[in-house]
Coordinates of C-alpha atoms in Angstrom, one line a residue:
Chain A
M1 CA 11.6 -3.1 -5.6
F2 CA 14.3 -1.1 -6.7
S3 CA 15.7 -0.9 -3.4
K4 CA 17.6 -4.3 -3.7
G5 CA 20.9 -2.3 -4.4
V6 CA 21.1 0.1 -1.2
C7 CA 24.4 0.7 -0.6
V8 CA 25.8 -0.3 2.8
L9 CA 28.6 1.3 4.3
Q10 CA 31.5 -0.9 5.7
K11 CA 31.4 -0.4 9.5
K12 CA 34.6 0.5 10.8
S13 CA 35.2 -2.0 13.9
R14 CA 38.6 -0.5 15.3
F15 CA 38.8 2.5 17.4
T16 CA 40.7 5.6 16.2
L17 CA 43.1 7.4 18.2
L18 CA 40.4 10.2 18.9
D19 CA 37.9 7.5 19.8
I20 CA 40.2 6.5 23.0
V21 CA 41.3 9.9 23.6
I22 CA 37.5 10.9 23.9
V23 CA 36.6 7.8 26.3
V24 CA 39.5 8.6 28.5
L25 CA 38.4 12.0 29.1
L26 CA 34.7 11.0 29.6
L27 CA 36.1 8.3 32.2
G28 CA 38.4 11.1 33.8
L29 CA 35.4 13.1 34.2
A30 CA 33.3 10.2 35.5
A31 CA 36.0 9.7 38.3
Y32 CA 36.3 13.1 39.2
I33 CA 32.7 13.3 39.8
A34 CA 32.9 10.0 41.9
Y35 CA 35.5 11.3 43.9
R36 CA 33.7 14.8 44.3
L37 CA 30.5 12.8 45.4
T38 CA 32.4 10.2 47.7
M39 CA 34.8 12.7 49.2
K40 CA 33.7 16.1 49.3
L41 CA 29.6 15.8 49.1
N42 CA 28.1 16.4 52.4
Y43 CA 25.8 13.7 51.6
K44 CA 25.1 10.2 53.6
W45 CA 24.6 7.3 51.4
N46 CA 22.3 5.0 52.3
W47 CA 21.5 2.2 49.9
R48 CA 20.3 -0.2 52.8
I49 CA 17.0 1.3 53.1
I50 CA 16.3 0.9 49.5
P51 CA 15.3 -3.2 49.3
Q52 CA 12.5 -3.0 51.7
Y53 CA 10.5 -0.7 49.5
L54 CA 10.8 -3.2 46.8
Y55 CA 10.2 -6.1 48.7
F56 CA 9.4 -6.7 52.3
F57 CA 8.4 -10.2 54.3
D58 CA 5.1 -9.9 55.4
E59 CA 4.7 -11.3 59.0
E60 CA 1.0 -11.7 58.9
K61 CA 1.0 -13.6 55.5
G62 CA 4.2 -15.4 56.3
R63 CA 5.6 -14.4 52.5
W64 CA 7.5 -11.9 50.7
T65 CA 5.1 -9.0 49.2
A66 CA 5.9 -6.2 46.9
N67 CA 6.2 -3.0 48.8
V68 CA 5.2 0.5 47.3
L69 CA 8.1 0.8 44.9
M70 CA 7.2 -2.2 43.1
Q71 CA 3.5 -1.6 43.3
G72 CA 4.2 1.6 41.6
L73 CA 6.0 -0.3 38.9
Y74 CA 3.4 -2.8 38.7
T75 CA 1.0 0.2 38.2
T76 CA 3.2 2.0 35.8
I77 CA 3.3 -1.3 33.5
R78 CA -0.7 -1.7 33.9
L79 CA -1.0 2.2 32.9
S80 CA 1.2 2.0 30.3
V81 CA 0.0 -1.4 28.6
W82 CA -3.7 0.3 28.7
A83 CA -2.5 3.7 27.7
T84 CA -0.5 2.0 24.5
F85 CA -3.2 0.1 23.7
L86 CA -5.5 3.0 23.3
A87 CA -3.0 5.2 21.8
T88 CA -2.7 2.4 19.0
I89 CA -6.0 2.4 18.1
F90 CA -6.8 6.1 18.3
G91 CA -3.5 6.9 16.5
T92 CA -4.1 4.2 13.9
I93 CA -7.8 5.0 13.6
A94 CA -7.2 9.3 13.2
G95 CA -3.8 8.4 11.2
V96 CA -6.0 6.5 8.8
M97 CA -8.7 9.4 8.6
R98 CA -6.0 11.9 7.9
T99 CA -5.3 10.1 4.5
T100 CA -8.9 9.4 3.5
P101 CA -10.1 11.0 0.6
R102 CA -13.1 12.4 2.3
L103 CA -12.4 16.0 3.5
F104 CA -14.8 15.5 6.8
N105 CA -12.3 12.5 7.8
R106 CA -9.3 14.5 7.2
L107 CA -10.6 17.5 9.1
V108 CA -11.2 15.3 12.4
G109 CA -7.9 13.8 12.1
R110 CA -6.1 17.1 11.9
T111 CA -8.0 18.8 14.7
Y112 CA -7.4 16.2 16.7
V113 CA -3.6 16.1 16.3
E114 CA -3.3 19.8 16.5
L115 CA -5.8 20.2 19.6
I116 CA -3.8 17.6 21.6
R117 CA 0.0 18.4 19.9
N118 CA -0.5 22.0 20.9
V119 CA -1.8 21.9 24.4
P120 CA 0.8 20.9 27.5
P121 CA 0.1 17.3 28.4
L122 CA 0.1 18.3 32.0
V123 CA -2.6 21.1 31.5
L124 CA -4.9 18.0 29.6
I125 CA -4.0 15.7 32.7
F126 CA -5.6 18.6 35.0
I127 CA -8.5 18.7 32.3
F128 CA -9.0 15.3 32.4
Y129 CA -8.7 14.7 35.9
F130 CA -11.0 17.5 37.3
F131 CA -13.5 16.8 34.3
V132 CA -13.6 13.4 33.4
S133 CA -12.6 11.7 37.1
D134 CA -14.6 14.0 38.8
Q135 CA -17.7 14.7 36.7
I136 CA -18.0 12.2 34.0
M137 CA -17.1 9.0 35.7
P138 CA -19.8 9.3 38.3
L139 CA -22.2 10.5 35.8
L140 CA -21.3 7.2 34.0
G141 CA -21.6 5.3 37.2
V142 CA -18.4 3.3 36.9
D143 CA -18.0 3.6 40.7
E144 CA -21.2 1.8 41.7
F145 CA -20.9 -0.3 39.0
I146 CA -17.3 -1.8 40.3
R147 CA -18.8 -1.9 43.6
A148 CA -21.8 -3.7 42.5
Q149 CA -19.5 -6.5 41.2
S150 CA -18.7 -9.9 43.0
E151 CA -15.2 -10.4 44.8
T152 CA -13.5 -12.1 42.2
T153 CA -14.3 -9.4 39.5
R154 CA -13.1 -6.7 41.8
H155 CA -10.0 -8.5 42.2
M156 CA -9.6 -8.9 38.3
V157 CA -10.1 -5.5 37.8
G158 CA -7.7 -4.6 40.6
F159 CA -5.3 -6.7 39.1
F160 CA -5.8 -5.5 35.5
F161 CA -6.3 -1.8 36.0
A162 CA -6.5 -0.4 39.5
T163 CA -8.3 -1.3 42.8
P164 CA -12.0 0.3 43.0
A165 CA -10.9 3.3 45.2
M166 CA -8.4 4.6 42.5
L167 CA -10.3 3.2 39.6
T168 CA -11.6 6.6 38.4
A169 CA -8.4 8.5 38.4
F170 CA -6.5 5.4 36.7
L171 CA -9.0 5.8 33.9
S172 CA -8.7 9.2 33.6
G173 CA -4.9 8.8 33.6
V174 CA -5.1 6.2 30.8
I175 CA -7.5 8.1 28.6
T176 CA -5.2 11.3 28.9
V177 CA -1.9 9.3 28.1
A178 CA -3.4 7.5 25.4
L179 CA -4.8 10.8 23.9
F180 CA -1.7 12.8 23.7
Q181 CA 0.4 9.8 22.3
G182 CA -2.4 9.3 20.2
A183 CA -1.8 12.1 18.5
Y184 CA 1.9 11.5 17.8
I185 CA 1.1 8.1 16.6
T186 CA -1.5 9.4 14.3
E187 CA 1.0 11.5 12.6
I188 CA 3.2 8.5 12.1
I189 CA 0.6 6.6 11.1
R190 CA 0.1 9.2 8.3
A191 CA 3.8 9.6 7.6
G192 CA 3.7 5.8 6.9
I193 CA 0.6 5.7 4.8
Q194 CA 1.8 8.3 2.5
S195 CA 5.4 7.2 2.2
I196 CA 3.9 4.3 0.5
N197 CA 4.1 4.5 -3.4
R198 CA 1.1 5.7 -5.2
G199 CA 1.5 2.9 -7.6
Q200 CA 0.8 0.5 -4.8
W201 CA -2.7 2.2 -4.4
E202 CA -3.0 2.2 -8.3
A203 CA -2.5 -1.5 -8.6
G204 CA -5.1 -2.1 -6.0
Y205 CA -7.6 0.2 -7.7
T206 CA -7.2 -1.5 -10.9
L207 CA -7.4 -4.9 -9.6
G208 CA -11.0 -3.8 -8.0
L209 CA -9.9 -3.9 -4.2
S210 CA -12.3 -1.4 -2.3
W211 CA -10.6 1.3 -0.9
G212 CA -10.7 -0.4 2.8
Q213 CA -9.3 -3.5 1.3
Q214 CA -6.8 -1.5 -0.3
M215 CA -5.6 0.0 2.8
R216 CA -5.7 -3.4 4.9
D217 CA -4.2 -5.5 2.4
V218 CA -1.9 -3.4 0.5
I219 CA -1.0 -0.2 2.5
M220 CA -1.2 -0.7 6.2
P221 CA 1.0 -4.0 6.4
Q222 CA 3.7 -2.1 4.5
A223 CA 3.3 1.3 6.1
I224 CA 3.5 -0.5 9.5
K225 CA 6.6 -2.4 8.7
R226 CA 8.0 1.2 7.5
V227 CA 6.9 3.1 10.5
L228 CA 7.9 0.4 13.5
P229 CA 10.8 2.1 14.7
P230 CA 9.4 5.7 15.4
L231 CA 6.5 3.7 16.1
A232 CA 8.6 2.1 19.1
N233 CA 10.1 4.9 20.2
E234 CA 6.2 6.5 20.7
L235 CA 5.8 3.4 22.8
I236 CA 8.3 3.6 24.8
N237 CA 7.7 7.5 25.3
T238 CA 4.2 6.3 26.7
L239 CA 5.7 4.3 29.3
K240 CA 8.0 7.2 30.2
Y241 CA 5.1 9.9 30.0
S242 CA 3.0 7.8 32.2
A243 CA 5.3 9.4 35.0
I244 CA 3.3 12.8 34.2
V245 CA -0.1 11.1 35.7
S246 CA 1.9 11.2 39.4
V247 CA 0.1 14.7 39.5
I248 CA -3.1 13.5 40.1
S249 CA -2.2 10.9 42.5
I250 CA -2.0 7.7 40.6
Q251 CA 0.2 5.7 43.1
E252 CA 2.5 4.7 39.9
L253 CA 6.3 4.5 40.2
T254 CA 7.2 8.1 40.1
Y255 CA 4.8 8.9 42.7
Q256 CA 5.5 6.2 44.9
G257 CA 9.2 7.6 44.4
M258 CA 8.2 10.9 46.0
Q259 CA 6.2 9.6 48.8
V260 CA 9.2 7.0 49.6
M261 CA 11.5 10.1 49.4
A262 CA 9.5 12.2 51.4
A263 CA 9.4 9.4 54.2
T264 CA 13.0 8.6 54.3
Q265 CA 14.5 11.6 52.8
V266 CA 17.1 9.1 51.1
T267 CA 16.6 11.5 47.8
I268 CA 19.5 10.2 45.5
E269 CA 19.3 6.4 46.1
V270 CA 15.4 6.3 45.9
W271 CA 15.6 8.5 42.3
L272 CA 18.5 6.3 41.2
T273 CA 16.9 3.1 42.1
I274 CA 13.6 4.9 40.0
T275 CA 15.7 5.3 37.1
A276 CA 17.0 1.9 37.0
M277 CA 13.7 0.8 37.0
Y278 CA 12.7 2.7 34.1
L279 CA 15.5 1.7 32.6
V280 CA 14.9 -1.9 32.6
L281 CA 11.2 -1.5 31.5
C282 CA 12.4 0.5 28.5
L283 CA 15.3 -1.2 27.7
A284 CA 13.3 -4.4 27.5
L285 CA 10.4 -2.9 25.3
S286 CA 13.1 -1.5 23.1
L287 CA 15.0 -5.0 22.7
G288 CA 11.5 -6.5 21.8
V289 CA 10.6 -4.2 19.4
Q290 CA 14.0 -4.5 18.0
W291 CA 13.4 -8.3 17.7
L292 CA 10.1 -7.6 15.9
E293 CA 11.7 -5.5 13.3
R294 CA 14.2 -8.1 12.5
R295 CA 11.4 -10.9 12.2
L296 CA 9.6 -8.7 9.6
A297 CA 12.5 -7.5 7.7
R298 CA 13.1 -11.4 7.0
S299 CA 9.6 -11.8 5.7
E300 CA 10.4 -9.8 2.8
T301 CA 14.0 -10.3 1.6
Chain B
M1 CA -22.4 -10.4 -37.3
A2 CA -22.6 -7.0 -38.3
V3 CA -18.4 -7.1 -38.6
C4 CA -18.6 -10.2 -40.6
G5 CA -21.2 -8.8 -42.9
R6 CA -19.4 -5.7 -43.3
I7 CA -16.4 -7.7 -44.3
F8 CA -17.9 -9.5 -47.1
E9 CA -19.5 -6.5 -48.3
I10 CA -16.0 -4.8 -48.5
V11 CA -14.5 -7.8 -50.2
S12 CA -17.2 -8.4 -52.7
R13 CA -17.5 -4.5 -53.5
R14 CA -13.3 -4.4 -54.4
C15 CA -13.9 -7.8 -56.3
N16 CA -16.6 -6.0 -58.3
D17 CA -14.6 -2.9 -58.6
N18 CA -11.4 -4.2 -59.5
Q19 CA -12.7 -7.2 -61.6
L20 CA -10.2 -9.5 -59.4
V21 CA -10.2 -12.1 -56.8
V22 CA -9.4 -10.7 -54.0
T23 CA -6.6 -12.6 -51.7
I24 CA -4.6 -12.2 -48.2
P25 CA -1.0 -12.9 -49.1
N26 CA 0.3 -12.7 -45.6
I27 CA -2.6 -14.5 -43.8
G28 CA -0.6 -15.7 -40.6
P29 CA -1.7 -18.0 -37.8
R30 CA -2.5 -14.9 -35.8
S31 CA -4.8 -13.6 -38.2
I32 CA -6.6 -16.7 -38.9
Q33 CA -6.9 -17.3 -35.0
R34 CA -8.5 -13.4 -34.7
L35 CA -11.0 -14.5 -37.3
C36 CA -12.0 -17.3 -35.3
I37 CA -12.4 -15.4 -32.1
N38 CA -13.7 -12.0 -33.4
I39 CA -16.3 -13.1 -35.7
T40 CA -18.2 -16.1 -34.1
P41 CA -20.6 -16.9 -36.7
L42 CA -17.9 -17.6 -38.9
R43 CA -16.2 -19.8 -36.6
K44 CA -19.2 -21.9 -36.0
S45 CA -19.8 -22.5 -39.7
H46 CA -17.5 -23.6 -42.8
D47 CA -17.3 -20.1 -44.0
L48 CA -14.3 -19.3 -42.4
R49 CA -12.6 -22.0 -44.6
Q50 CA -14.4 -20.6 -47.4
F51 CA -13.3 -17.3 -46.5
H52 CA -9.6 -18.4 -46.2
K53 CA -9.8 -20.2 -50.2
L54 CA -11.3 -17.2 -51.6
F55 CA -8.8 -15.0 -50.5
L56 CA -5.8 -17.0 -50.1
G57 CA -3.0 -16.5 -52.7
H58 CA -4.4 -13.0 -53.7
D59 CA -3.5 -9.6 -53.0
T60 CA -5.8 -8.0 -50.3
D61 CA -4.3 -7.5 -47.1
I62 CA -6.5 -9.2 -44.6
E63 CA -5.4 -6.5 -41.5
E64 CA -6.1 -3.9 -43.8
L65 CA -9.4 -5.6 -44.5
F66 CA -10.1 -5.9 -40.7
Y67 CA -9.4 -2.5 -40.0
M68 CA -11.6 -0.9 -42.4
A69 CA -14.5 -3.4 -41.4
F70 CA -13.8 -2.7 -37.6
K71 CA -13.2 0.9 -38.1
D72 CA -16.7 2.3 -37.9
E73 CA -18.7 -0.3 -37.2
G74 CA -18.8 -3.3 -34.8
D75 CA -18.4 -4.6 -31.4
N76 CA -16.9 -1.8 -29.4
I77 CA -16.2 -2.5 -26.2
I78 CA -14.5 1.0 -25.4
V79 CA -16.1 4.0 -26.6
V80 CA -14.2 7.1 -26.0
D81 CA -15.9 10.6 -26.8
N82 CA -14.3 13.5 -27.2
I83 CA -12.7 13.6 -23.9
S84 CA -10.4 16.3 -22.7
K85 CA -8.1 16.3 -19.5
T86 CA -6.1 19.5 -18.4
F87 CA -3.6 18.6 -15.6
P88 CA -3.4 21.2 -12.6
G89 CA -0.7 23.8 -13.9
G90 CA -2.5 24.0 -17.6
V91 CA -0.6 21.1 -19.4
K92 CA -3.3 19.4 -21.6
A93 CA -2.8 15.8 -21.7
L94 CA -5.9 15.1 -23.7
V95 CA -7.8 17.3 -26.5
D96 CA -11.2 16.2 -27.6
F97 CA -10.0 13.0 -27.8
S98 CA -12.4 10.2 -29.9
T99 CA -11.9 6.6 -30.7
K100 CA -13.4 3.3 -30.8
I101 CA -11.9 0.2 -29.8
H102 CA -13.3 -3.4 -31.0
R103 CA -13.8 -6.6 -29.0
G104 CA -10.5 -8.7 -29.5
E105 CA -8.3 -5.8 -31.1
V106 CA -4.8 -5.0 -30.3
V107 CA -4.5 -1.2 -30.1
V108 CA -1.0 0.4 -29.9
I109 CA -0.5 4.0 -29.1
I110 CA 2.8 5.4 -30.0
G111 CA 3.8 8.9 -29.8
P112 CA 6.5 11.2 -28.2
S113 CA 6.6 11.8 -24.5
G114 CA 4.1 14.1 -23.1
S115 CA 2.0 13.1 -25.9
G116 CA -1.1 12.0 -23.5
K117 CA -0.6 8.4 -24.1
S118 CA -0.1 6.9 -20.6
T119 CA -3.0 9.8 -19.7
F120 CA -5.7 8.2 -22.0
L121 CA -4.7 4.9 -20.7
R122 CA -4.9 5.8 -17.0
C123 CA -8.9 7.6 -18.2
L124 CA -10.1 4.4 -19.3
N125 CA -10.2 2.7 -15.8
G126 CA -10.8 6.0 -13.8
L127 CA -7.0 6.3 -12.6
E128 CA -7.3 9.8 -14.1
E129 CA -10.4 11.9 -14.1
I130 CA -11.3 13.5 -17.3
D131 CA -12.8 17.0 -17.4
S132 CA -15.0 16.7 -20.0
G133 CA -16.1 13.9 -22.3
T134 CA -17.7 10.4 -21.8
I135 CA -16.1 7.0 -21.7
E136 CA -17.8 3.8 -22.0
I137 CA -16.4 0.5 -21.4
D138 CA -18.4 -2.5 -22.4
G139 CA -21.8 -0.6 -22.4
I140 CA -20.9 0.8 -18.9
P141 CA -20.7 4.3 -18.6
L142 CA -17.3 5.7 -16.6
D143 CA -19.0 8.1 -14.5
D144 CA -19.4 9.2 -10.9
N145 CA -21.6 5.8 -10.0
K146 CA -19.5 3.8 -7.4
N147 CA -20.9 0.6 -9.0
N148 CA -20.2 1.4 -12.6
R149 CA -16.6 2.3 -11.7
L150 CA -16.1 -1.1 -9.7
E151 CA -17.4 -3.0 -12.4
I152 CA -15.2 -1.2 -14.9
R153 CA -11.9 -1.6 -12.5
K154 CA -12.8 -5.4 -12.5
E155 CA -13.4 -5.6 -16.2
V156 CA -10.2 -3.7 -17.1
G157 CA -6.9 -5.0 -16.1
M158 CA -3.6 -3.0 -16.0
V159 CA -0.1 -3.3 -16.2
F160 CA 2.3 -0.9 -14.9
Q161 CA 5.7 0.6 -16.1
L162 CA 7.0 -0.3 -12.5
F163 CA 5.1 -3.5 -12.1
N164 CA 3.7 -2.3 -8.9
L165 CA 3.6 -5.6 -7.5
F166 CA 2.6 -5.7 -3.6
P167 CA 6.5 -6.4 -2.2
H168 CA 5.0 -7.7 1.4
L169 CA 3.1 -10.7 -0.6
T170 CA 4.5 -13.5 -2.4
V171 CA 3.8 -14.1 -5.7
L172 CA 1.2 -16.5 -5.0
E173 CA -0.6 -14.1 -2.6
N174 CA -0.1 -11.1 -5.3
I175 CA -2.2 -13.2 -7.6
N176 CA -4.5 -14.1 -5.0
L177 CA -5.5 -11.5 -3.2
A178 CA -8.2 -9.9 -5.9
L179 CA -9.3 -13.7 -6.5
R180 CA -10.1 -13.8 -3.1
R181 CA -11.3 -10.0 -1.9
V182 CA -12.7 -9.0 -5.0
R183 CA -14.1 -12.3 -7.0
K184 CA -15.0 -14.0 -3.4
K185 CA -13.0 -17.2 -4.5
S186 CA -12.3 -19.9 -2.1
K187 CA -8.7 -20.5 -1.3
E188 CA -8.3 -23.8 -3.2
E189 CA -9.9 -22.2 -6.2
A190 CA -7.9 -19.0 -5.9
I191 CA -4.8 -21.1 -5.8
R192 CA -5.8 -23.2 -8.7
T193 CA -6.2 -20.3 -11.0
S194 CA -3.1 -18.4 -9.9
M195 CA -1.2 -21.6 -10.3
N196 CA -2.7 -21.8 -13.9
L197 CA -1.8 -18.1 -14.4
L198 CA 1.6 -18.7 -13.4
E199 CA 2.0 -21.6 -15.6
K200 CA 1.1 -19.5 -18.4
V201 CA 3.3 -16.6 -17.8
G202 CA 6.2 -19.1 -17.0
I203 CA 7.0 -18.5 -13.5
A204 CA 5.1 -21.4 -11.8
E205 CA 8.3 -22.3 -9.8
K206 CA 8.5 -18.9 -8.2
V207 CA 5.2 -19.0 -6.5
D208 CA 6.6 -18.8 -3.0
N209 CA 8.9 -15.9 -3.7
Y210 CA 8.6 -12.4 -2.8
P211 CA 8.8 -10.1 -5.6
S212 CA 12.1 -8.6 -4.7
Q213 CA 13.8 -11.9 -5.1
L214 CA 12.5 -11.9 -9.0
S215 CA 14.5 -10.2 -11.9
G216 CA 12.2 -7.5 -13.5
G217 CA 11.1 -9.7 -16.5
Q218 CA 9.5 -12.1 -14.0
Q219 CA 8.3 -9.4 -11.6
Q220 CA 6.2 -8.0 -14.8
R221 CA 5.2 -11.7 -15.9
V222 CA 3.5 -11.9 -12.4
A223 CA 2.1 -8.4 -12.7
I224 CA 0.3 -9.6 -16.1
A225 CA -0.6 -12.7 -14.1
R226 CA -2.2 -10.7 -11.2
A227 CA -4.1 -8.7 -13.9
L228 CA -5.6 -11.5 -15.5
A229 CA -6.6 -13.2 -12.7
M230 CA -9.4 -10.7 -12.4
M231 CA -10.7 -12.3 -15.8
P232 CA -10.9 -8.6 -17.4
K233 CA -12.0 -8.1 -20.7
I234 CA -9.8 -5.6 -21.3
M235 CA -6.1 -5.2 -20.7
L236 CA -3.9 -1.8 -20.5
F237 CA -0.5 -2.2 -21.0
D238 CA 1.3 1.2 -19.6
E239 CA 5.1 0.9 -21.1
A240 CA 5.4 -2.4 -19.7
T241 CA 8.6 -3.1 -20.8
S242 CA 10.1 0.5 -20.4
A243 CA 11.6 -0.2 -17.2
L244 CA 13.1 -3.7 -18.1
D245 CA 17.0 -4.4 -19.0
P246 CA 17.0 -5.6 -23.0
E247 CA 17.4 -8.8 -22.4
M248 CA 14.3 -9.3 -20.2
I249 CA 11.9 -7.5 -22.8
G250 CA 11.4 -10.5 -24.7
E251 CA 9.9 -12.9 -22.1
V252 CA 7.3 -10.0 -21.4
L253 CA 6.8 -9.1 -24.9
D254 CA 6.1 -13.3 -25.4
V255 CA 3.5 -13.0 -22.7
M256 CA 1.6 -10.2 -24.2
K257 CA 1.7 -11.7 -28.0
K258 CA 0.3 -15.2 -26.4
L259 CA -2.4 -13.0 -24.8
A260 CA -3.1 -11.1 -28.0
R261 CA -3.4 -14.5 -30.0
E262 CA -5.8 -15.5 -27.5
G263 CA -8.3 -12.5 -28.4
M264 CA -7.8 -10.3 -25.7
T265 CA -8.6 -6.8 -26.1
M266 CA -5.5 -4.9 -25.7
V267 CA -4.6 -1.3 -25.5
C268 CA -0.7 -0.9 -25.1
V269 CA 1.5 2.3 -24.8
T270 CA 4.8 1.2 -25.9
H271 CA 7.9 2.2 -27.5
E272 CA 8.6 -1.8 -29.0
M273 CA 7.8 -1.0 -32.7
G274 CA 8.7 -4.7 -33.3
F275 CA 5.3 -5.5 -31.1
A276 CA 3.4 -2.9 -32.9
R277 CA 4.4 -4.3 -36.0
E278 CA 4.0 -7.7 -35.1
V279 CA 0.5 -7.7 -32.9
S280 CA -1.5 -5.0 -33.5
D281 CA -4.6 -4.4 -35.4
R282 CA -4.1 -0.6 -35.1
V283 CA -1.6 2.2 -34.4
I284 CA -2.7 5.3 -33.1
F285 CA -0.1 8.1 -33.0
M286 CA -0.8 10.6 -30.7
E287 CA 1.1 14.2 -30.0
A288 CA 0.1 17.0 -27.9
G289 CA -3.1 15.0 -26.5
R290 CA -4.5 14.5 -30.1
I291 CA -4.6 11.6 -32.6
V292 CA -2.3 12.9 -35.8
E293 CA -2.7 9.4 -37.5
V294 CA -4.7 6.0 -37.0
G295 CA -3.9 2.7 -39.3
T296 CA -2.6 -0.5 -39.5
A297 CA 0.7 -1.1 -38.4
K298 CA 1.5 -2.1 -42.1
H299 CA 0.6 1.0 -43.0
F300 CA 2.3 2.9 -40.5
F301 CA 5.7 1.5 -41.0
T302 CA 5.5 1.5 -44.8
D303 CA 3.4 4.3 -45.8
P304 CA 2.4 6.9 -43.2
N305 CA 0.5 10.1 -44.4
E306 CA 1.3 12.3 -42.0
E307 CA 5.0 14.3 -42.2
R308 CA 4.9 14.4 -38.2
T309 CA 4.2 10.5 -38.2
K310 CA 7.5 9.8 -40.6
L311 CA 9.5 12.1 -38.3
F312 CA 8.7 10.4 -35.3
L313 CA 9.5 7.4 -37.0
S314 CA 12.7 8.2 -38.5
Q315 CA 13.8 9.1 -35.3
I316 CA 12.5 5.9 -33.0
L317 CA 13.6 3.4 -35.8

């Protein structure tokens, strides 16, 4: 309402002398390192080996097929999509709970956040892997359920989740990443809700809106818009954190990277390739969020 | 009926006492209109004309008359009995505060800042919890019962100092929201109602704008329309013009005056003494959570009883 006159600092578009000096120094440093790497390093670069691990020509089928690295990338994407989806749901529910008037709800939300936030993700992964994946999933009969399905259903599951053999590990990976990312999203959502002026609640209250209606129609739309940048940050983090599930043998990008490295010994090339793959994914996400932010901003002013 | 009878009773008693004919020298269109609205039996018969004939041209103040008639009897829509409110930290906002407000009455609450005016207003619809005492709105007690509270929230509209419009919704959506969600109106019906209200407050051309694109005065008028959309029986105005630039105060006050003329029950916390003088039936002067003085606007601005009132008025006028 009163943010109309927010002061916008004039951006200086010209470089100062200091900027140029800094850039020159950095370039010099980079050149020096590159020189040392190429001339002095006792390392045989072997970039030609990489492409075949991305795609290879399948003689049997007679067409180009994704190899381990690309398969890893797909798994990473599948994992991140599901984890992000679940984390957003967990985070939103717990975040809203943390702002309800009811003490019980607030306690539940708080417990969730504190429990997850104060345990290393790696430890959580192991708990989930050895407990959920080994014990709970068989109890629920997920494996048998999948095996009992038709060929097409299994293909679908394989496309959207993971192959039946990997399914339980995949699911526990997804749940773990979703749980701890959910805890961070909880805090973001809570902050967003609490940042909304009390007057908005009061206006909704005097109009006779119920708590749920106030939340859905008045508070959340404003809160989400406000927390979109940190939320986007968390979504990108989810993608990055998905690497951690490589420790429970989910064949995502990082895991496949380690496999390829072990097989070929071309360490730096493999990891640089993987870096580039992560970078492309995260950058795309980041740009997508920027676009969304601009769109949302347009609706207000 | 009771009010009507009581007015006649007072009038006739005065006539007999003083051996003179009672009149209403300053009876304006507003007073007549309020007569019509407040006293249904009068409106329906030709008594009203007789009433006017009887009083016109003589020297009893009809405002005073109404004030006395309403004072302790009548159709009370707000009954506040002995409420107290202490904020955490020990600030006493309201101390044993009691008052009754009649249907169709316009009450203006004035007083120095921190005197509990806004708190009183916010207690009336449950925005603030009272520590003790009772509040009854149109026969419904404001208690812990959720349904009672909801009913009161629906019947009591409120206009805030800082408008509190929903910034992510257009003007039309701001007004429609409660109509759709609370009153469960169809989309077409809600839009029709909203458009009528926007017409009334004079900003129908801004329907599709967002609040940030409007001036303060326009925003406040939208806020009034939004509250009116619920068809409330009572409207609360919490310093509705205090945050506005001087040139915009008039347009908001005009809407409020229009509303008063239509017979809306209004409780206004305001610093606009002109408004108080022009439209209020009763002025309540508060200090430190207590009522210092109550009376008609005329009484207040010409001949207040209390020293404290005089001092306050001399400071602000």
